[in-house]
Short mmCIF file of C-alpha atoms and ligand atoms in Angstrom, two decimals:
data_model
loop_
_atom_site.label_atom_id
_atom_site.label_comp_id
_atom_site.label_asym_id
_atom_site.label_seq_id
_atom_site.Cartn_x
_atom_site.Cartn_y
_atom_site.Cartn_z
CA MET A 1 130.35 87.82 99.69
CA HIS A 2 129.48 85.85 102.84
CA LEU A 3 132.94 86.17 104.38
CA LEU A 4 133.57 89.75 103.37
CA ASN A 5 135.53 91.87 105.85
CA ALA A 6 132.57 94.16 106.56
CA ASP A 7 132.70 96.87 109.22
CA LEU A 8 129.23 98.37 109.43
CA HIS A 9 129.47 100.53 112.56
CA SER A 10 131.91 103.41 113.05
CA HIS A 11 131.99 107.09 114.02
CA SER A 12 133.73 110.18 112.63
CA ASN A 13 134.09 113.69 114.07
CA VAL A 14 130.71 114.48 112.51
CA SER A 15 129.42 112.79 115.70
CA ASP A 16 131.60 111.56 118.59
CA GLY A 17 134.55 110.01 116.77
CA THR A 18 137.86 111.87 116.53
CA LEU A 19 138.81 111.20 112.88
CA SER A 20 137.36 112.90 109.80
CA PRO A 21 135.31 110.71 107.43
CA GLU A 22 138.24 110.74 104.97
CA VAL A 23 140.87 109.70 107.52
CA LEU A 24 138.53 107.04 108.88
CA ALA A 25 137.97 105.66 105.37
CA ALA A 26 141.73 105.44 104.82
CA ARG A 27 142.19 103.68 108.16
CA ALA A 28 139.40 101.19 107.42
CA HIS A 29 140.94 100.43 104.03
CA ALA A 30 144.42 100.03 105.54
CA GLN A 31 142.97 97.58 108.09
CA GLY A 32 141.58 95.39 105.30
CA VAL A 33 137.93 96.45 105.43
CA GLU A 34 136.21 95.54 102.15
CA LEU A 35 132.74 96.92 102.89
CA TRP A 36 132.46 99.92 105.20
CA SER A 37 129.72 102.02 106.75
CA LEU A 38 130.06 105.30 108.63
CA THR A 39 127.23 105.33 111.19
CA ASP A 40 127.43 108.68 112.97
CA HIS A 41 124.92 109.23 115.79
CA ASP A 42 121.71 110.97 114.64
CA GLU A 43 123.51 112.61 111.72
CA LEU A 44 124.05 112.14 107.98
CA ALA A 45 126.34 115.10 107.28
CA GLY A 46 129.40 112.86 106.74
CA GLN A 47 127.78 110.41 104.34
CA HIS A 48 128.80 111.86 100.98
CA ARG A 49 132.36 112.48 102.17
CA ALA A 50 132.61 108.92 103.51
CA ARG A 51 131.26 107.40 100.32
CA ASP A 52 133.52 109.48 98.07
CA ALA A 53 136.59 108.60 100.16
CA ALA A 54 135.69 104.89 100.22
CA LEU A 55 135.08 104.68 96.48
CA ALA A 56 138.32 106.55 95.73
CA LEU A 57 140.12 103.81 97.68
CA GLY A 58 138.24 101.04 95.86
CA MET A 59 136.38 100.08 99.04
CA ARG A 60 132.68 99.25 98.94
CA TYR A 61 130.34 101.48 100.92
CA LEU A 62 126.91 101.34 102.58
CA ALA A 63 125.38 104.59 103.82
CA GLY A 64 124.54 104.43 107.52
CA THR A 65 123.52 106.10 110.75
CA GLU A 66 122.97 105.16 114.41
CA ILE A 67 119.73 106.52 115.85
CA SER A 68 119.25 107.22 119.57
CA VAL A 69 115.93 105.74 120.75
CA SER A 70 114.16 105.70 124.13
CA PHE A 71 112.60 102.33 124.91
CA ALA A 72 111.39 100.98 128.28
CA GLY A 73 113.24 103.69 130.19
CA THR A 74 116.59 103.04 128.52
CA THR A 75 118.47 104.47 125.56
CA VAL A 76 118.69 101.96 122.71
CA HIS A 77 120.69 102.47 119.52
CA ILE A 78 119.26 101.46 116.16
CA VAL A 79 121.68 101.33 113.23
CA GLY A 80 120.26 102.04 109.77
CA LEU A 81 122.22 100.52 106.87
CA GLY A 82 121.84 101.09 103.14
CA ILE A 83 119.75 104.22 103.66
CA ASP A 84 119.47 107.04 101.15
CA PRO A 85 121.37 109.88 102.91
CA ASP A 86 119.31 112.45 101.02
CA ASP A 87 115.92 111.12 102.16
CA PRO A 88 114.01 114.18 103.49
CA ALA A 89 111.97 112.33 106.15
CA LEU A 90 115.07 110.61 107.55
CA ILE A 91 116.97 113.92 107.56
CA ALA A 92 114.07 115.63 109.40
CA GLY A 93 113.70 112.77 111.89
CA LEU A 94 117.39 112.85 112.77
CA ALA A 95 117.37 116.66 113.10
CA ALA A 96 114.49 116.36 115.59
CA THR A 97 116.28 113.55 117.46
CA ARG A 98 119.49 115.53 117.99
CA GLY A 99 117.57 118.77 118.64
CA GLY A 100 117.79 118.88 122.44
CA ARG A 101 121.47 117.99 122.73
CA ARG A 102 122.74 121.51 123.41
CA GLU A 103 120.33 122.13 126.31
CA ARG A 104 121.04 118.66 127.66
CA ALA A 105 124.77 119.44 127.58
CA GLN A 106 124.18 122.65 129.53
CA GLN A 107 122.28 120.67 132.17
CA MET A 108 125.08 118.08 132.26
CA ALA A 109 127.59 120.90 132.86
CA ALA A 110 125.40 122.24 135.70
CA GLY A 111 125.37 118.80 137.29
CA LEU A 112 129.16 118.57 137.03
CA ALA A 113 129.58 122.12 138.39
CA ALA A 114 127.59 121.05 141.46
CA VAL A 115 130.35 118.54 142.27
CA GLY A 116 133.14 121.03 141.63
CA ILE A 117 133.91 120.49 137.94
CA LYS A 118 133.77 123.95 136.40
CA ASP A 119 133.22 125.07 132.80
CA ALA A 120 132.54 121.59 131.45
CA PHE A 121 130.22 122.89 128.73
CA GLU A 122 132.95 125.10 127.25
CA GLY A 123 135.46 122.30 127.84
CA ALA A 124 133.38 119.68 126.02
CA LEU A 125 132.71 122.10 123.16
CA ARG A 126 136.43 122.21 122.38
CA TYR A 127 136.19 118.55 121.34
CA VAL A 128 133.03 118.90 119.29
CA GLY A 129 133.38 118.65 115.51
CA ASN A 130 129.70 119.32 114.78
CA PRO A 131 127.93 121.96 116.91
CA GLU A 132 124.65 120.07 116.50
CA LEU A 133 126.10 116.96 118.05
CA ILE A 134 127.44 117.50 121.56
CA SER A 135 127.64 114.08 123.19
CA ARG A 136 128.66 112.56 126.50
CA THR A 137 131.83 111.39 124.75
CA HIS A 138 132.97 115.00 124.34
CA PHE A 139 132.50 115.61 128.08
CA ALA A 140 134.44 112.41 128.76
CA ARG A 141 137.39 113.64 126.68
CA PHE A 142 137.39 116.97 128.53
CA LEU A 143 137.34 115.25 131.94
CA VAL A 144 140.27 113.04 130.95
CA GLU A 145 142.24 116.01 129.64
CA SER A 146 141.64 118.00 132.81
CA GLY A 147 142.93 115.10 134.92
CA VAL A 148 139.61 114.30 136.65
CA CYS A 149 139.72 110.69 135.41
CA GLU A 150 142.28 108.32 133.94
CA ASP A 151 140.30 107.37 130.83
CA THR A 152 136.88 107.86 129.23
CA TYR A 153 135.55 104.57 130.63
CA ALA A 154 136.20 105.84 134.17
CA VAL A 155 134.46 109.13 133.34
CA PHE A 156 131.32 107.29 132.24
CA ARG A 157 131.39 105.10 135.33
CA ARG A 158 131.84 107.97 137.78
CA TYR A 159 130.06 110.90 136.16
CA LEU A 160 128.02 110.23 133.03
CA THR A 161 125.80 107.20 133.61
CA GLU A 162 122.42 106.99 135.33
CA GLY A 163 122.47 108.27 138.89
CA LYS A 164 125.81 110.08 138.46
CA PRO A 165 126.26 113.89 138.69
CA GLY A 166 126.65 114.59 134.95
CA TYR A 167 123.83 112.32 133.81
CA VAL A 168 120.72 113.99 132.38
CA PRO A 169 117.86 111.76 131.21
CA HIS A 170 116.80 112.55 127.67
CA GLN A 171 113.85 111.71 125.44
CA TRP A 172 115.20 110.34 122.14
CA ALA A 173 113.27 109.06 119.10
CA ARG A 174 110.55 106.43 119.41
CA LEU A 175 111.49 102.91 118.29
CA GLY A 176 108.70 102.77 115.68
CA ASP A 177 109.67 106.13 114.21
CA ALA A 178 113.38 105.26 113.95
CA VAL A 179 112.66 101.95 112.20
CA ARG A 180 110.17 103.60 109.85
CA TRP A 181 112.57 106.42 108.87
CA ILE A 182 115.24 103.82 108.05
CA ARG A 183 112.89 101.56 106.06
CA GLU A 184 111.31 104.39 104.12
CA ALA A 185 114.80 105.64 103.24
CA GLY A 186 115.46 102.23 101.64
CA GLY A 187 117.56 100.79 104.45
CA ILE A 188 117.54 97.95 106.97
CA ALA A 189 117.17 98.65 110.70
CA VAL A 190 119.55 96.79 113.04
CA ILE A 191 119.56 96.64 116.86
CA ALA A 192 123.03 97.88 117.90
CA HIS A 193 125.10 96.13 120.61
CA PRO A 194 122.13 94.46 122.41
CA ALA A 195 124.23 93.26 125.34
CA ARG A 196 124.79 96.85 126.46
CA TYR A 197 121.20 97.54 127.55
CA ARG A 198 121.01 95.70 130.88
CA TYR A 199 117.39 94.74 130.23
CA THR A 200 115.57 91.99 132.06
CA PRO A 201 114.77 89.00 129.77
CA ILE A 202 111.17 90.24 129.53
CA GLU A 203 112.23 93.77 128.51
CA GLU A 204 114.71 92.39 126.00
CA TYR A 205 112.03 90.15 124.51
CA ALA A 206 109.75 93.21 124.24
CA LEU A 207 112.48 95.16 122.45
CA PHE A 208 113.06 92.42 119.88
CA THR A 209 109.39 91.67 119.24
CA GLU A 210 108.36 95.33 118.97
CA PHE A 211 111.39 96.04 116.75
CA ILE A 212 110.38 93.21 114.42
CA GLY A 213 106.76 94.34 114.55
CA HIS A 214 107.84 97.73 113.21
CA GLY A 215 109.75 96.06 110.38
CA GLY A 216 113.24 95.91 111.92
CA ARG A 217 115.31 93.11 110.38
CA GLY A 218 118.78 92.89 111.88
CA VAL A 219 120.87 92.63 115.05
CA GLU A 220 124.55 93.23 115.72
CA VAL A 221 126.20 89.98 116.71
CA MET A 222 129.88 90.87 116.20
CA THR A 223 130.47 94.27 117.82
CA GLY A 224 133.28 95.87 119.78
CA SER A 225 130.82 96.06 122.71
CA HIS A 226 130.29 92.28 123.01
CA SER A 227 132.40 89.69 124.79
CA ALA A 228 132.91 86.33 123.07
CA ALA A 229 130.08 84.88 125.18
CA GLU A 230 127.77 87.73 124.16
CA GLN A 231 128.67 87.24 120.49
CA ALA A 232 127.61 83.61 120.81
CA ARG A 233 124.48 84.49 122.75
CA TYR A 234 123.23 87.09 120.26
CA GLY A 235 124.08 84.80 117.38
CA GLU A 236 121.51 82.47 118.94
CA THR A 237 119.07 85.35 119.40
CA ALA A 238 119.44 86.27 115.71
CA ARG A 239 118.59 82.69 114.78
CA GLU A 240 115.61 82.44 117.14
CA PHE A 241 114.07 85.67 115.85
CA GLY A 242 115.05 85.09 112.21
CA LEU A 243 117.11 88.29 112.10
CA LEU A 244 119.94 89.21 109.77
CA ALA A 245 123.30 89.47 111.54
CA SER A 246 125.63 92.47 111.46
CA ARG A 247 129.30 93.05 112.24
CA GLY A 248 130.83 96.38 113.22
CA SER A 249 133.65 97.61 115.42
CA ASP A 250 131.91 100.77 116.75
CA PHE A 251 135.30 102.42 116.29
CA HIS A 252 135.48 106.01 117.66
CA SER A 253 139.17 106.86 118.04
CA PRO A 254 142.64 105.28 117.87
CA GLU A 255 143.27 106.24 121.52
CA GLU A 256 139.95 105.17 123.03
CA SER A 257 138.58 102.27 121.01
CA ARG A 258 139.35 98.77 122.20
CA ILE A 259 138.56 97.21 118.83
CA GLU A 260 140.28 98.29 115.62
CA LEU A 261 138.34 98.74 112.37
CA GLY A 262 137.85 95.48 110.48
CA SER A 263 139.35 93.30 113.21
CA LEU A 264 136.36 91.44 114.70
CA PRO A 265 135.88 87.70 114.12
CA ASP A 266 133.77 86.74 111.09
CA LEU A 267 130.08 86.08 111.61
CA PRO A 268 129.31 82.42 112.29
CA GLY A 269 128.56 80.63 109.03
CA HIS A 270 125.00 79.69 109.95
CA LEU A 271 123.87 83.33 110.19
CA GLU A 272 122.70 85.42 107.25
CA PRO A 273 124.88 88.58 107.02
CA VAL A 274 122.85 91.78 106.74
CA TRP A 275 124.90 92.89 103.72
CA MET A 276 123.61 89.91 101.71
CA ALA A 277 120.17 91.57 101.86
CA LEU A 278 121.62 94.97 100.90
CA GLU A 279 123.52 94.10 97.73
CA HIS A 280 121.43 96.54 95.71
CA ARG A 281 122.34 99.37 98.13
CA ILE A 282 126.13 98.79 98.15
CA GLN A 283 128.09 101.47 96.31
CA GLU A 284 131.27 100.50 94.50
CA THR A 285 133.59 101.72 91.80
CA HIS A 286 133.39 99.90 88.51
CA PRO A 287 136.80 99.90 86.82
P1 AMP B 301 125.18 110.35 124.06
O1 AMP B 301 124.59 110.05 122.71
O2 AMP B 301 125.56 111.79 124.21
O3 AMP B 301 124.35 109.84 125.19
O4 AMP B 301 126.58 109.59 124.14
C1 AMP B 301 126.61 108.19 123.94
C2 AMP B 301 128.02 107.76 123.55
O5 AMP B 301 128.85 107.69 124.68
C3 AMP B 301 128.03 106.35 122.97
O6 AMP B 301 127.77 106.37 121.60
C4 AMP B 301 129.43 105.91 123.26
O7 AMP B 301 130.31 106.42 122.27
C5 AMP B 301 129.74 106.60 124.56
N1 AMP B 301 129.49 105.75 125.74
C6 AMP B 301 128.30 105.45 126.29
N2 AMP B 301 128.44 104.69 127.39
C7 AMP B 301 129.75 104.52 127.55
C8 AMP B 301 130.55 103.85 128.53
N3 AMP B 301 130.00 103.22 129.57
N4 AMP B 301 131.88 103.88 128.37
C9 AMP B 301 132.45 104.55 127.34
N5 AMP B 301 131.76 105.20 126.38
C10 AMP B 301 130.43 105.18 126.50
MN1 MN B 302 129.40 107.05 120.32
MN1 MN B 303 125.84 102.81 120.21
MN1 MN B 304 128.16 103.51 117.83
#
């Protein structure tokens, strides 16, 4: 159980991934994943499909989501694992969180139009699988397709991050609300890819202590967003704060993702894997 090939962070076309939950499940299984979680942004609509596909393949499954949160002027992602995907308060909280995405996308398109990139809203929409979830990733795909940038990373760098023409600040969920929705839906809250936030040490300390104060219990140590040095560093952070450790590729698409499903190094042996605390929430087929 400790050295399970667990991949507890991935996206389907129900949010900003390109594969359906079923195709993603098959890919995870083919890559040797033994315990999988689909963690679409601010959305649970793929959960039953993902679970059914996983169980049909004989792969264990944990229901999941990745909630967008605003904290200290930055967007932070909180992964919820082992949640009940039918929990009404979680469903309502996520609906409220993704509520302003359409208007935000229209403002993003206006910002891009001002620098000569026309019809980006319509262009991004062509990549959207779920009309309630228009994300920056869909704009990035459109800008690559139309030849404005070489790849999606360049699009983010030049157009979609703070201070750039297509960036629109947005108010996401509050940290305390996100953690509470996850806990009350029976799950464990996990800070996603902490190295991505560019916080000062004081801000990062505030994030971890407030997160724990709200009842958050885990942190991603092995993620596609961390370098080897960052994996080591957040392994230490997990130990210092007494947090459970998680492992997940953050896979979005075969063309764009740098890390394949199920291919990260194992968690260091001295850390407690988050799935050890979620055994009662793991779904599996009993032959
Ligand atoms: P949104 O929720 O619309 O703000 O979009 C956030 C998504 O954009 C993330 O979940 C990633 O999939 C993607 N993303 C964010 N920053 C970058 C980046 N610098 N390079 C590539 N993809 C990114
Ligand atoms: Mn994403
Ligand atoms: Mn994320
Ligand atoms: Mn993610």
